[in-house]
């Protein structure tokens, strides 16, 4: 406990801007300090008061309340109060009681705080020192960014996230099959890059129907507060750039791709990472590209990091796949014909990588690798791997380096990650369960008429442009095309058994919606709610066999 006396000068450790304080009164439990410069009065506990006694030594320059200065030569103390002795600016020897010190004197510089003894106790220093060491240990841990999210520990997701997040500015295509966790992988990568400081701002573009799903997943699993941006929110910012309003911005692709003004604002916002979900919808050809592809191409040219997510990388053909790889690395993938030629040799590369496990004992495996690894460095690694005098560690290192070299120089090994259920365990197997449904009488009537009347069938094919197999395989489509037929008076959703479950569910639609829109219940998204209401309206229409 410090000894306080009225008239002493003290300074606040946490609020140095208050200036010099004067002790007004004190007792065994508390002390009251007046900070005249800021017109503040504070009362502190005498045992843990964050205060430092102001004491000047020889050579210090001090300022009096009357405005004159002096250089301290000596000091004397009487009844707990200090009087400073020294020469003023005119060379006269004068005395200055500490009560007459200027209240506006501050000690916000490190040197001033040190010279006046304004330092913390050793235990506080030790606590900060141990805390910094703890932070250093956490930041150097290999699990940084992976231990916090609320996810299942699935090996292939953690491997991809670790592999991608360790790159300075990752530009990759995440192409796992549906249900294997591409969203989780992207979230892990983003979370880790944010923690290690490689990314500060990110733009996430997703289809309109997935905006709220991404918003909830990032918040619930990764505790990432993402700002959902749309036209209404953008207009609320007035003339300011809405993409500068948050560090993490989530926007729908349909909105941004159709708005050139917002695209220009996004280009000027200096994002560090761009994430695009359902990237297979980006349309590109050698003759031209769609608005979505052009937008992503412009953004990827100025944003260092890029994550493209798609479960079907080659669904739209090799051109579409090449277009996405072109976004990731335009210098590596600049010629479609050359890419097609390279892709025709991917089987040989895959065979060579598999053959590495059989070396050094299998001569045929060495031939498979040698046919692909035709450069000098790869041949040197192959020689080390096949050298029987080399140690096991040397062979393993050569095998790993050679595998990476083959992946780097051939194919899309570094920019594309794809896992399938066939090779990834731990996921439930998908099985097809067929439930036969009786064909409605109206559909059967259409099929019989088409089979009986060939002229009628030809007329239908010409008018609707439908293919001949589709007419017989999909009777519901033929029924919809014949909506003007007087015999087909009922709308298809009245008679199709595939939606009977929904109609039964909405038999009492008002009660159904009232229960689900009660407080505490999360209502369905707008599009789904409108669809349900339309189905509920259809339920009120007369149905065959129902009075």
Short mmCIF file of C-alpha atoms in Angstrom, two decimals:
data_model
loop_
_atom_site.label_atom_id
_atom_site.label_comp_id
_atom_site.label_asym_id
_atom_site.label_seq_id
_atom_site.Cartn_x
_atom_site.Cartn_y
_atom_site.Cartn_z
CA UNK A 1 0.00 0.00 0.00
CA UNK A 2 1.33 3.48 -0.91
CA UNK A 3 1.47 6.33 1.63
CA UNK A 4 -0.78 9.17 0.50
CA UNK A 5 -0.74 12.69 1.93
CA UNK A 6 -2.90 15.69 0.95
CA UNK A 7 -1.07 17.91 -1.51
CA UNK A 8 1.01 15.16 -3.10
CA UNK A 9 1.09 14.93 -6.89
CA UNK A 10 0.17 11.64 -8.58
CA UNK A 11 -0.59 10.57 -12.13
CA UNK A 12 -3.05 7.92 -13.36
CA UNK A 13 -1.37 4.91 -15.01
CA UNK A 14 -4.32 4.20 -17.30
CA UNK A 15 -5.37 7.79 -18.02
CA UNK A 16 -2.23 9.84 -18.42
CA UNK A 17 -4.21 12.42 -20.41
CA UNK A 18 -5.84 13.59 -17.14
CA UNK A 19 -2.62 15.38 -16.21
CA UNK A 20 -1.16 15.76 -12.72
CA UNK A 21 -3.49 14.90 -9.88
CA UNK A 22 -3.50 16.34 -6.37
CA UNK A 23 -4.43 14.32 -3.30
CA UNK A 24 -7.44 15.97 -1.66
CA UNK A 25 -7.98 13.55 1.21
CA UNK A 26 -7.23 9.97 2.12
CA UNK A 27 -7.97 7.39 4.76
CA UNK A 28 -7.09 3.76 5.38
CA UNK A 29 -9.32 2.50 2.55
CA UNK A 30 -9.57 5.18 -0.16
CA UNK A 31 -7.87 8.20 -1.62
CA UNK A 32 -9.47 11.08 -3.56
CA UNK A 33 -7.49 12.69 -6.37
CA UNK A 34 -8.33 15.98 -8.11
CA UNK A 35 -7.18 16.32 -11.73
CA UNK A 36 -7.53 20.07 -12.17
CA UNK A 37 -6.44 20.13 -15.82
CA UNK A 38 -9.38 17.97 -16.87
CA UNK A 39 -11.76 18.94 -14.05
CA UNK A 40 -12.05 15.33 -12.92
CA UNK A 41 -12.18 13.92 -9.40
CA UNK A 42 -11.51 10.21 -8.85
CA UNK A 43 -11.63 8.01 -5.77
CA UNK A 44 -9.40 4.92 -5.64
CA UNK A 45 -8.83 1.98 -3.34
CA UNK A 46 -5.56 2.62 -1.56
CA UNK A 47 -4.49 -1.03 -1.84
CA UNK A 48 -4.74 -1.29 -5.65
CA UNK A 49 -4.78 2.29 -6.87
CA UNK A 50 -3.49 2.57 -10.50
CA UNK A 51 -1.47 5.66 -9.57
CA UNK A 52 2.20 6.63 -9.71
CA UNK A 53 3.84 9.25 -7.51
CA UNK A 54 5.38 12.11 -9.50
CA UNK A 55 8.96 12.65 -8.36
CA UNK A 56 11.55 14.60 -10.34
CA UNK A 57 15.31 14.18 -10.09
CA UNK A 58 18.37 16.30 -10.75
CA UNK A 59 18.44 17.64 -14.32
CA UNK A 60 14.69 17.35 -14.94
CA UNK A 61 12.89 20.40 -16.32
CA UNK A 62 9.60 21.19 -14.57
CA UNK A 63 6.85 23.74 -15.13
CA UNK A 64 5.20 25.75 -12.39
CA UNK A 65 1.52 26.62 -12.18
CA UNK A 66 2.52 30.29 -12.71
CA UNK A 67 4.14 29.48 -16.04
CA UNK A 68 7.88 29.69 -15.24
CA UNK A 69 10.27 26.80 -15.69
CA UNK A 70 13.18 25.51 -13.67
CA UNK A 71 15.84 22.83 -13.90
CA UNK A 72 15.89 20.69 -10.78
CA UNK A 73 19.20 20.58 -8.88
CA UNK A 74 18.00 19.09 -5.61
CA UNK A 75 14.88 18.37 -3.57
CA UNK A 76 13.81 18.11 0.04
CA UNK A 77 10.87 16.38 1.69
CA UNK A 78 8.80 17.52 4.64
CA UNK A 79 5.70 15.71 5.98
CA UNK A 80 5.40 13.67 2.80
CA UNK A 81 5.56 16.70 0.47
CA UNK A 82 8.48 17.43 -1.86
CA UNK A 83 9.99 20.84 -2.58
CA UNK A 84 12.22 21.13 -5.64
CA UNK A 85 15.29 23.41 -5.70
CA UNK A 86 16.85 24.69 -8.91
CA UNK A 87 17.50 27.55 -11.32
CA UNK A 88 14.85 29.21 -13.41
CA UNK A 89 15.32 30.34 -17.01
CA UNK A 90 16.95 33.60 -15.80
CA UNK A 91 19.53 31.81 -13.64
CA UNK A 92 17.90 32.61 -10.30
CA UNK A 93 17.88 29.97 -7.57
CA UNK A 94 14.30 29.18 -6.61
CA UNK A 95 12.19 26.65 -4.72
CA UNK A 96 9.04 25.03 -6.11
CA UNK A 97 6.70 23.00 -3.84
CA UNK A 98 5.14 20.06 -5.65
CA UNK A 99 1.68 21.50 -4.97
CA UNK A 100 2.67 24.40 -7.28
CA UNK A 101 3.54 22.14 -10.24
CA UNK A 102 1.53 22.80 -13.41
CA UNK A 103 -1.52 20.57 -13.62
CA UNK A 104 -1.16 20.20 -17.40
CA UNK A 105 2.11 18.27 -17.26
CA UNK A 106 1.72 14.85 -18.96
CA UNK A 107 3.93 11.77 -19.15
CA UNK A 108 2.62 9.94 -22.21
CA UNK A 109 6.02 9.23 -23.74
CA UNK A 110 7.84 6.04 -22.82
CA UNK A 111 10.94 7.92 -21.66
CA UNK A 112 8.93 10.25 -19.45
CA UNK A 113 7.00 7.38 -17.90
CA UNK A 114 10.23 5.50 -17.22
CA UNK A 115 12.05 8.47 -15.69
CA UNK A 116 9.12 9.32 -13.44
CA UNK A 117 8.81 5.71 -12.26
CA UNK A 118 5.41 5.25 -13.91
CA UNK A 119 5.77 1.50 -14.42
CA UNK A 120 3.61 -1.51 -13.55
CA UNK A 121 4.30 -3.99 -10.83
CA UNK A 122 6.42 -7.02 -11.69
CA UNK A 123 3.50 -9.43 -11.39
CA UNK A 124 1.57 -7.53 -14.09
CA UNK A 125 4.63 -7.59 -16.34
CA UNK A 126 5.05 -11.33 -15.77
CA UNK A 127 1.39 -11.91 -16.65
CA UNK A 128 1.72 -10.02 -19.95
CA UNK A 129 4.97 -11.83 -20.72
CA UNK A 130 3.38 -15.25 -20.17
CA UNK A 131 0.32 -14.21 -22.23
CA UNK A 132 2.49 -13.23 -25.19
CA UNK A 133 4.33 -16.55 -24.99
CA UNK A 134 0.98 -18.33 -24.94
CA UNK A 135 -0.17 -16.42 -28.04
CA UNK A 136 3.09 -17.27 -29.78
CA UNK A 137 2.61 -20.97 -29.02
CA UNK A 138 -0.95 -20.88 -30.38
CA UNK A 139 -0.02 -19.01 -33.56
CA UNK A 140 2.77 -21.47 -34.33
CA UNK A 141 0.59 -24.52 -33.76
CA UNK A 142 -0.22 -26.59 -36.83
CA UNK A 143 -3.91 -26.72 -35.83
CA UNK A 144 -4.35 -22.94 -35.87
CA UNK A 145 -7.72 -22.21 -37.44
CA UNK A 146 -8.85 -25.85 -37.35
CA UNK A 147 -9.56 -26.39 -33.64
CA UNK A 148 -12.11 -23.61 -33.19
CA UNK A 149 -14.78 -24.41 -35.83
CA UNK A 150 -17.73 -26.58 -34.86
CA UNK A 151 -17.17 -29.36 -37.38
CA UNK A 152 -16.62 -33.09 -37.48
CA UNK A 153 -12.98 -34.11 -37.78
CA UNK A 154 -13.12 -35.54 -41.30
CA UNK A 155 -9.60 -36.29 -42.62
CA UNK A 156 -10.02 -35.29 -46.27
CA UNK A 157 -11.53 -31.91 -45.33
CA UNK A 158 -8.72 -31.12 -42.90
CA UNK A 159 -6.09 -32.23 -45.43
CA UNK A 160 -7.44 -29.99 -48.18
CA UNK A 161 -7.88 -27.04 -45.83
CA UNK A 162 -4.33 -27.41 -44.50
CA UNK A 163 -2.84 -27.85 -47.97
CA UNK A 164 -4.60 -24.80 -49.41
CA UNK A 165 -4.39 -22.49 -46.38
CA UNK A 166 -0.60 -22.90 -46.18
CA UNK A 167 -0.25 -21.19 -49.55
CA UNK A 168 0.39 -17.47 -49.64
CA UNK A 169 -2.47 -16.59 -52.02
CA UNK A 170 -4.38 -19.81 -52.75
CA UNK A 171 -6.12 -20.16 -56.11
CA UNK A 172 -7.76 -23.59 -56.26
CA UNK A 173 -10.82 -25.47 -57.48
CA UNK A 174 -12.62 -27.45 -54.76
CA UNK A 175 -14.50 -30.14 -56.66
CA UNK A 176 -15.54 -32.77 -54.11
CA UNK A 177 -18.68 -34.73 -54.88
CA UNK A 178 -22.00 -33.54 -53.47
CA UNK A 179 -22.18 -33.96 -49.71
CA UNK A 180 -18.44 -34.26 -49.03
CA UNK A 181 -18.14 -30.79 -47.51
CA UNK A 182 -16.91 -28.20 -50.00
CA UNK A 183 -18.55 -25.44 -47.94
CA UNK A 184 -16.79 -26.69 -44.80
CA UNK A 185 -13.47 -26.80 -46.64
CA UNK A 186 -13.90 -23.24 -47.90
CA UNK A 187 -14.88 -22.09 -44.41
CA UNK A 188 -11.83 -23.76 -42.87
CA UNK A 189 -9.54 -22.14 -45.42
CA UNK A 190 -11.08 -18.71 -44.87
CA UNK A 191 -10.99 -19.09 -41.08
CA UNK A 192 -7.32 -20.05 -41.02
CA UNK A 193 -6.25 -17.34 -43.46
CA UNK A 194 -8.05 -14.75 -41.33
CA UNK A 195 -6.29 -15.94 -38.17
CA UNK A 196 -2.78 -16.01 -39.63
CA UNK A 197 -3.28 -12.58 -41.20
CA UNK A 198 -2.88 -13.59 -44.85
CA UNK A 199 -6.45 -12.49 -45.54
CA UNK A 200 -8.24 -9.51 -44.05
CA UNK A 201 -11.12 -9.00 -46.49
CA UNK A 202 -13.07 -11.62 -48.44
CA UNK A 203 -15.91 -11.55 -50.99
CA UNK A 204 -18.20 -14.59 -51.20
CA UNK A 205 -20.45 -15.02 -54.25
CA UNK A 206 -23.12 -17.73 -54.08
CA UNK A 207 -26.37 -18.50 -55.92
CA UNK A 208 -29.43 -16.63 -54.71
CA UNK A 209 -30.92 -19.72 -53.05
CA UNK A 210 -27.78 -20.37 -50.96
CA UNK A 211 -27.10 -16.93 -49.49
CA UNK A 212 -28.79 -17.58 -46.15
CA UNK A 213 -27.35 -21.08 -45.93
CA UNK A 214 -23.82 -19.69 -46.26
CA UNK A 215 -24.61 -16.90 -43.81
CA UNK A 216 -25.80 -19.35 -41.15
CA UNK A 217 -23.01 -21.89 -41.74
CA UNK A 218 -20.22 -19.32 -41.46
CA UNK A 219 -21.70 -17.89 -38.27
CA UNK A 220 -22.70 -21.16 -36.60
CA UNK A 221 -19.65 -23.24 -37.48
CA UNK A 222 -16.86 -20.66 -37.74
CA UNK A 223 -18.16 -17.66 -35.72
CA UNK A 224 -17.58 -15.44 -38.76
CA UNK A 225 -19.85 -12.42 -38.95
CA UNK A 226 -20.53 -11.95 -42.64
CA UNK A 227 -22.39 -8.99 -44.08
CA UNK A 228 -25.11 -10.04 -46.56
CA UNK A 229 -25.16 -7.41 -49.28
CA UNK A 230 -28.01 -6.80 -51.71
CA UNK A 231 -29.39 -3.82 -53.61
CA UNK A 232 -31.44 -2.56 -50.67
CA UNK A 233 -28.41 -2.60 -48.39
CA UNK A 234 -26.28 -0.98 -51.08
CA UNK A 235 -28.70 1.88 -51.59
CA UNK A 236 -28.75 2.49 -47.84
CA UNK A 237 -25.05 3.45 -48.04
CA UNK A 238 -25.84 6.25 -50.48
CA UNK A 239 -22.88 7.31 -52.58
CA UNK A 240 -20.41 5.30 -50.48
CA UNK A 241 -19.04 1.99 -51.71
CA UNK A 242 -21.19 -0.70 -50.02
CA UNK A 243 -18.43 -3.30 -50.37
CA UNK A 244 -16.28 -1.20 -48.03
CA UNK A 245 -18.84 -1.52 -45.22
CA UNK A 246 -17.55 -4.87 -43.92
CA UNK A 247 -14.47 -7.07 -43.98
CA UNK A 248 -16.41 -10.19 -45.02
CA UNK A 249 -19.07 -9.61 -47.68
CA UNK A 250 -21.58 -12.20 -48.90
CA UNK A 251 -23.54 -11.43 -52.08
CA UNK A 252 -25.75 -13.31 -54.50
CA UNK A 253 -24.35 -14.02 -57.94
CA UNK A 254 -27.55 -13.06 -59.72
CA UNK A 255 -27.54 -9.59 -58.19
CA UNK A 256 -23.86 -8.78 -58.75
CA UNK A 257 -23.57 -10.34 -62.21
CA UNK A 258 -26.46 -8.19 -63.50
CA UNK A 259 -25.25 -4.88 -62.03
CA UNK A 260 -22.20 -3.31 -63.67
CA UNK A 261 -22.11 -0.43 -61.19
CA UNK A 262 -21.82 -2.78 -58.23
CA UNK A 263 -19.17 -4.77 -60.10
CA UNK A 264 -17.04 -1.65 -60.46
CA UNK A 265 -17.44 -0.95 -56.75
CA UNK A 266 -16.42 -4.52 -55.90
CA UNK A 267 -13.34 -4.21 -58.13
CA UNK A 268 -12.29 -1.08 -56.24
CA UNK A 269 -12.69 -2.62 -52.78
CA UNK A 270 -9.32 -4.40 -52.53
CA UNK A 271 -10.45 -7.83 -51.35
CA UNK A 272 -7.85 -10.46 -50.47
CA UNK A 273 -9.90 -13.58 -51.23
CA UNK A 274 -12.77 -14.37 -53.61
CA UNK A 275 -14.99 -17.44 -53.04
CA UNK A 276 -17.41 -18.50 -55.80
CA UNK A 277 -19.87 -21.32 -55.13
CA UNK A 278 -21.50 -23.39 -57.90
CA UNK A 279 -18.79 -22.25 -60.30
CA UNK A 280 -19.96 -24.64 -63.03
CA UNK A 281 -22.71 -22.14 -63.85
CA UNK A 282 -20.13 -19.66 -65.18
CA UNK A 283 -20.62 -19.69 -68.96
CA UNK A 284 -17.57 -19.38 -71.25
CA UNK A 285 -16.64 -20.19 -74.83
CA UNK A 286 -13.85 -19.19 -77.18
CA UNK A 287 -16.25 -16.88 -78.99
CA UNK A 288 -17.47 -15.11 -75.85
CA UNK A 289 -18.40 -15.45 -72.21
CA UNK A 290 -21.46 -14.85 -70.08
CA UNK A 291 -21.86 -11.89 -67.68
CA UNK A 292 -21.14 -14.07 -64.66
CA UNK A 293 -17.86 -15.36 -66.06
CA UNK A 294 -16.78 -11.86 -67.10
CA UNK A 295 -17.50 -10.54 -63.62
CA UNK A 296 -15.54 -13.30 -61.88
CA UNK A 297 -12.72 -12.96 -64.41
CA UNK A 298 -12.36 -9.25 -63.66
CA UNK A 299 -12.50 -9.81 -59.91
CA UNK A 300 -9.99 -12.68 -60.01
CA UNK A 301 -7.56 -10.48 -61.92
CA UNK A 302 -7.31 -8.01 -59.00
CA UNK A 303 -7.97 -10.31 -56.01
CA UNK A 304 -4.93 -12.44 -55.03
CA UNK A 305 -6.82 -15.47 -53.66
CA UNK A 306 -9.58 -17.41 -55.44
CA UNK A 307 -11.63 -20.45 -54.38
CA UNK A 308 -13.99 -21.98 -56.94
CA UNK A 309 -16.49 -24.54 -55.65
CA UNK A 310 -18.25 -27.07 -57.85
CA UNK A 311 -19.33 -30.69 -57.46
CA UNK A 312 -19.41 -31.29 -61.22
CA UNK A 313 -16.25 -29.82 -62.76
CA UNK A 314 -16.71 -31.49 -66.15
CA UNK A 315 -20.50 -31.60 -66.30
CA UNK A 316 -20.63 -28.97 -69.05
CA UNK A 317 -17.75 -30.45 -71.00
CA UNK A 318 -14.03 -29.93 -71.22
CA UNK A 319 -14.43 -26.33 -72.39
CA UNK A 320 -16.26 -25.37 -69.23
CA UNK A 321 -13.64 -27.13 -67.11
CA UNK A 322 -10.86 -25.31 -68.95
CA UNK A 323 -12.66 -22.00 -68.42
CA UNK A 324 -12.60 -22.44 -64.63
CA UNK A 325 -8.94 -23.46 -64.64
CA UNK A 326 -8.26 -20.38 -66.75
CA UNK A 327 -9.68 -18.22 -63.95
CA UNK A 328 -7.27 -19.79 -61.49
CA UNK A 329 -4.12 -19.49 -63.60
CA UNK A 330 -4.47 -17.71 -66.93
CA UNK A 331 -0.79 -18.18 -67.76
CA UNK A 332 -0.83 -21.93 -67.21
CA UNK A 333 -4.19 -22.48 -68.93
CA UNK A 334 -4.22 -20.13 -71.89
CA UNK A 335 -4.77 -22.48 -74.85
CA UNK A 336 -7.78 -24.79 -75.05
CA UNK A 337 -6.29 -27.07 -77.73
CA UNK A 338 -3.09 -27.51 -75.77
CA UNK A 339 -5.15 -28.32 -72.68
CA UNK A 340 -7.04 -31.00 -74.60
CA UNK A 341 -3.75 -32.53 -75.73
CA UNK A 342 -2.41 -32.57 -72.17
CA UNK A 343 -5.60 -34.11 -70.85
CA UNK A 344 -5.29 -37.01 -73.27
CA UNK A 345 -2.06 -38.00 -71.47
CA UNK A 346 -3.47 -37.83 -67.93
CA UNK A 347 -3.90 -41.60 -67.87
CA UNK A 348 -0.18 -42.06 -68.37
CA UNK A 349 0.57 -39.62 -65.55
CA UNK A 350 -1.82 -41.42 -63.21
CA UNK A 351 -0.22 -44.76 -64.09
CA UNK A 352 3.23 -43.31 -63.43
CA UNK A 353 2.23 -41.96 -60.02
CA UNK A 354 0.73 -45.32 -59.06
CA UNK A 355 3.93 -47.02 -60.26
CA UNK A 356 6.03 -45.04 -57.77
CA UNK A 357 4.78 -47.29 -54.96
CA UNK A 358 6.20 -50.35 -56.75
CA UNK A 359 9.70 -48.91 -57.03
CA UNK A 360 12.56 -49.70 -56.75
CA UNK A 361 11.88 -53.40 -57.32
CA UNK A 362 9.62 -53.41 -60.41
CA UNK A 363 11.37 -52.71 -63.78
CA UNK A 364 8.02 -52.23 -65.55
CA UNK A 365 7.05 -49.56 -63.03
CA UNK A 366 10.32 -47.74 -63.70
CA UNK A 367 9.54 -47.71 -67.42
CA UNK A 368 6.09 -46.22 -66.76
CA UNK A 369 7.60 -43.43 -64.68
CA UNK A 370 10.48 -42.80 -67.08
CA UNK A 371 8.08 -42.29 -70.00
CA UNK A 372 6.48 -39.33 -68.20
CA UNK A 373 9.34 -37.96 -66.09
CA UNK A 374 11.45 -36.91 -69.05
CA UNK A 375 13.23 -33.86 -67.58
CA UNK A 376 16.68 -33.96 -65.98
CA UNK A 377 15.56 -33.27 -62.39
CA UNK A 378 12.88 -35.96 -62.48
CA UNK A 379 15.31 -38.48 -63.96
CA UNK A 380 17.75 -37.75 -61.12
CA UNK A 381 15.02 -38.35 -58.55
CA UNK A 382 14.05 -41.57 -60.33
CA UNK A 383 17.66 -42.75 -60.24
CA UNK A 384 17.81 -42.11 -56.48
CA UNK A 385 14.55 -43.97 -55.97
CA UNK A 386 15.79 -47.00 -57.94
CA UNK A 387 19.24 -47.00 -56.35
CA UNK A 388 19.37 -50.05 -54.08
CA UNK A 389 22.25 -48.55 -52.12
CA UNK A 390 20.18 -45.50 -51.15
CA UNK A 391 18.71 -45.45 -47.66
CA UNK A 392 15.01 -45.90 -47.01
CA UNK A 393 14.66 -42.23 -46.04
CA UNK A 394 16.36 -41.11 -49.26
CA UNK A 395 14.06 -43.30 -51.35
CA UNK A 396 10.94 -42.04 -49.56
CA UNK A 397 12.03 -38.43 -50.04
CA UNK A 398 12.75 -39.01 -53.73
CA UNK A 399 9.38 -40.73 -54.18
CA UNK A 400 7.52 -37.79 -52.58
CA UNK A 401 9.43 -35.18 -54.60
CA UNK A 402 8.92 -37.09 -57.84
CA UNK A 403 5.20 -37.43 -57.17
CA UNK A 404 4.90 -33.68 -56.56
CA UNK A 405 6.94 -32.93 -59.68
CA UNK A 406 4.64 -35.07 -61.84
CA UNK A 407 1.57 -33.38 -60.40
CA UNK A 408 3.06 -29.92 -60.90
CA UNK A 409 4.13 -30.42 -64.50
CA UNK A 410 1.23 -32.52 -65.72
CA UNK A 411 -2.47 -32.02 -65.18
CA UNK A 412 -4.19 -29.94 -62.52
CA UNK A 413 -2.59 -31.39 -59.40
CA UNK A 414 -1.96 -28.12 -57.56
CA UNK A 415 -5.08 -26.18 -58.47
CA UNK A 416 -7.81 -28.82 -58.26
CA UNK A 417 -8.91 -31.01 -55.34
CA UNK A 418 -11.57 -33.65 -55.88
CA UNK A 419 -12.74 -36.46 -53.63
CA UNK A 420 -15.45 -39.01 -54.35
CA UNK A 421 -17.50 -41.21 -52.07
CA UNK A 422 -15.82 -44.22 -53.61
CA UNK A 423 -12.46 -43.19 -52.11
CA UNK A 424 -13.58 -41.35 -48.97
CA UNK A 425 -14.89 -43.39 -46.06
CA UNK A 426 -17.11 -42.41 -43.17
CA UNK A 427 -20.04 -41.13 -45.22
CA UNK A 428 -23.36 -42.96 -45.45
CA UNK A 429 -23.79 -44.91 -48.66
CA UNK A 430 -26.41 -43.55 -51.02
CA UNK A 431 -28.95 -46.12 -52.12
CA UNK A 432 -31.77 -45.70 -54.59
CA UNK A 433 -35.20 -46.68 -53.27
CA UNK A 434 -37.84 -46.86 -55.98
CA UNK A 435 -41.45 -46.26 -54.98
CA UNK A 436 -43.83 -47.17 -57.83
CA UNK A 437 -46.79 -44.83 -58.24
CA UNK A 438 -49.95 -45.60 -60.14
CA UNK A 439 -50.30 -43.55 -63.31
CA UNK A 440 -53.27 -41.15 -62.99
CA UNK A 441 -56.20 -41.86 -65.29
CA UNK A 442 -55.74 -38.54 -67.07
CA UNK A 443 -52.13 -39.42 -67.91
CA UNK A 444 -53.17 -42.89 -69.10
CA UNK A 445 -55.78 -41.33 -71.36
CA UNK A 446 -53.14 -39.12 -72.99
CA UNK A 447 -50.76 -42.04 -73.52
CA UNK A 448 -53.47 -44.25 -75.05
CA UNK A 449 -54.51 -41.48 -77.42
CA UNK A 450 -50.93 -40.88 -78.52
CA UNK A 451 -50.40 -44.59 -79.12
CA UNK A 452 -53.68 -44.91 -81.01
CA UNK A 453 -53.52 -41.78 -83.16
CA UNK A 454 -50.18 -41.36 -84.96
CA UNK A 455 -51.32 -38.18 -86.68
CA UNK A 456 -52.14 -36.68 -83.32
CA UNK A 457 -48.69 -37.70 -82.07
CA UNK A 458 -46.95 -36.12 -85.06
CA UNK A 459 -48.93 -32.92 -84.60
CA UNK A 460 -47.97 -32.78 -80.93
CA UNK A 461 -44.28 -33.32 -81.69
CA UNK A 462 -44.29 -30.54 -84.29
CA UNK A 463 -46.18 -28.01 -82.17
CA UNK A 464 -44.29 -28.56 -78.92
CA UNK A 465 -40.84 -29.52 -80.20
CA UNK A 466 -40.75 -32.49 -77.83
CA UNK A 467 -38.81 -35.62 -78.70
CA UNK A 468 -40.71 -38.80 -79.45
CA UNK A 469 -39.28 -40.75 -76.46
CA UNK A 470 -40.05 -37.90 -74.06
CA UNK A 471 -43.73 -37.96 -74.96
CA UNK A 472 -44.06 -41.59 -73.92
CA UNK A 473 -41.57 -41.58 -71.03
CA UNK A 474 -42.85 -38.36 -69.43
CA UNK A 475 -46.66 -38.39 -69.73
CA UNK A 476 -46.89 -35.45 -67.31
CA UNK A 477 -44.95 -33.28 -69.80
CA UNK A 478 -47.26 -34.33 -72.62
CA UNK A 479 -50.28 -33.59 -70.42
CA UNK A 480 -49.00 -30.07 -69.71
CA UNK A 481 -48.42 -29.44 -73.40
CA UNK A 482 -52.04 -30.48 -74.04
CA UNK A 483 -53.47 -28.04 -71.53
CA UNK A 484 -55.77 -26.57 -74.21
CA UNK A 485 -57.36 -29.94 -74.87
CA UNK A 486 -60.97 -29.84 -73.56
CA UNK A 487 -60.50 -33.33 -72.08
CA UNK A 488 -57.60 -32.11 -69.95
CA UNK A 489 -59.50 -29.69 -67.80
CA UNK A 490 -57.56 -30.29 -64.58
CA UNK A 491 -54.19 -28.74 -63.87
CA UNK A 492 -51.44 -31.32 -63.59
CA UNK A 493 -50.71 -30.64 -59.90
CA UNK A 494 -54.28 -31.61 -59.04
CA UNK A 495 -53.83 -35.15 -60.28
CA UNK A 496 -50.11 -35.92 -60.02
CA UNK A 497 -49.53 -38.35 -57.10
CA UNK A 498 -45.99 -37.06 -56.57
CA UNK A 499 -47.28 -33.93 -54.85
CA UNK A 500 -50.22 -35.46 -53.01
CA UNK A 501 -48.14 -35.54 -49.84
CA UNK A 502 -47.72 -31.77 -50.04
CA UNK A 503 -51.40 -31.18 -50.68
CA UNK A 504 -52.31 -33.34 -47.71
CA UNK A 505 -49.79 -31.50 -45.57
CA UNK A 506 -51.42 -28.22 -46.51
CA UNK A 507 -55.01 -29.40 -46.16
CA UNK A 508 -55.48 -26.84 -43.43
CA UNK A 509 -53.09 -24.27 -44.79
CA UNK A 510 -54.07 -21.38 -42.55
CA UNK A 511 -53.41 -23.38 -39.39
CA UNK A 512 -50.18 -24.75 -40.86
CA UNK A 513 -48.76 -21.31 -41.58
CA UNK A 514 -50.04 -19.89 -38.31
CA UNK A 515 -48.12 -22.52 -36.34
CA UNK A 516 -44.93 -22.02 -38.33
CA UNK A 517 -45.00 -18.25 -38.21
CA UNK A 518 -45.44 -18.16 -34.45
CA UNK A 519 -42.71 -16.50 -32.33
CA UNK A 520 -39.67 -18.69 -31.88
CA UNK A 521 -40.14 -20.55 -35.16
CA UNK A 522 -37.90 -19.81 -38.12
CA UNK A 523 -40.11 -19.28 -41.19
CA UNK A 524 -39.13 -20.81 -44.53
CA UNK A 525 -37.21 -18.65 -47.00
CA UNK A 526 -39.20 -16.38 -49.27
CA UNK A 527 -39.17 -18.51 -52.42
CA UNK A 528 -40.11 -21.67 -50.56
CA UNK A 529 -42.82 -19.88 -48.63
CA UNK A 530 -44.36 -18.55 -51.83
CA UNK A 531 -44.28 -22.04 -53.35
CA UNK A 532 -46.02 -23.45 -50.29
CA UNK A 533 -48.70 -20.80 -50.48
CA UNK A 534 -49.28 -21.54 -54.15
CA UNK A 535 -49.60 -25.22 -53.32
CA UNK A 536 -51.99 -24.35 -50.52
CA UNK A 537 -54.05 -22.34 -52.98
CA UNK A 538 -54.08 -25.29 -55.34
CA UNK A 539 -55.36 -27.45 -52.50
CA UNK A 540 -58.50 -25.33 -52.27
CA UNK A 541 -59.35 -26.00 -55.92
CA UNK A 542 -61.65 -28.97 -56.67
CA UNK A 543 -59.81 -32.27 -57.17
CA UNK A 544 -61.01 -35.37 -59.01
CA UNK A 545 -63.19 -37.50 -56.78
CA UNK A 546 -63.29 -34.89 -54.01
CA UNK A 547 -66.57 -33.01 -53.44
#
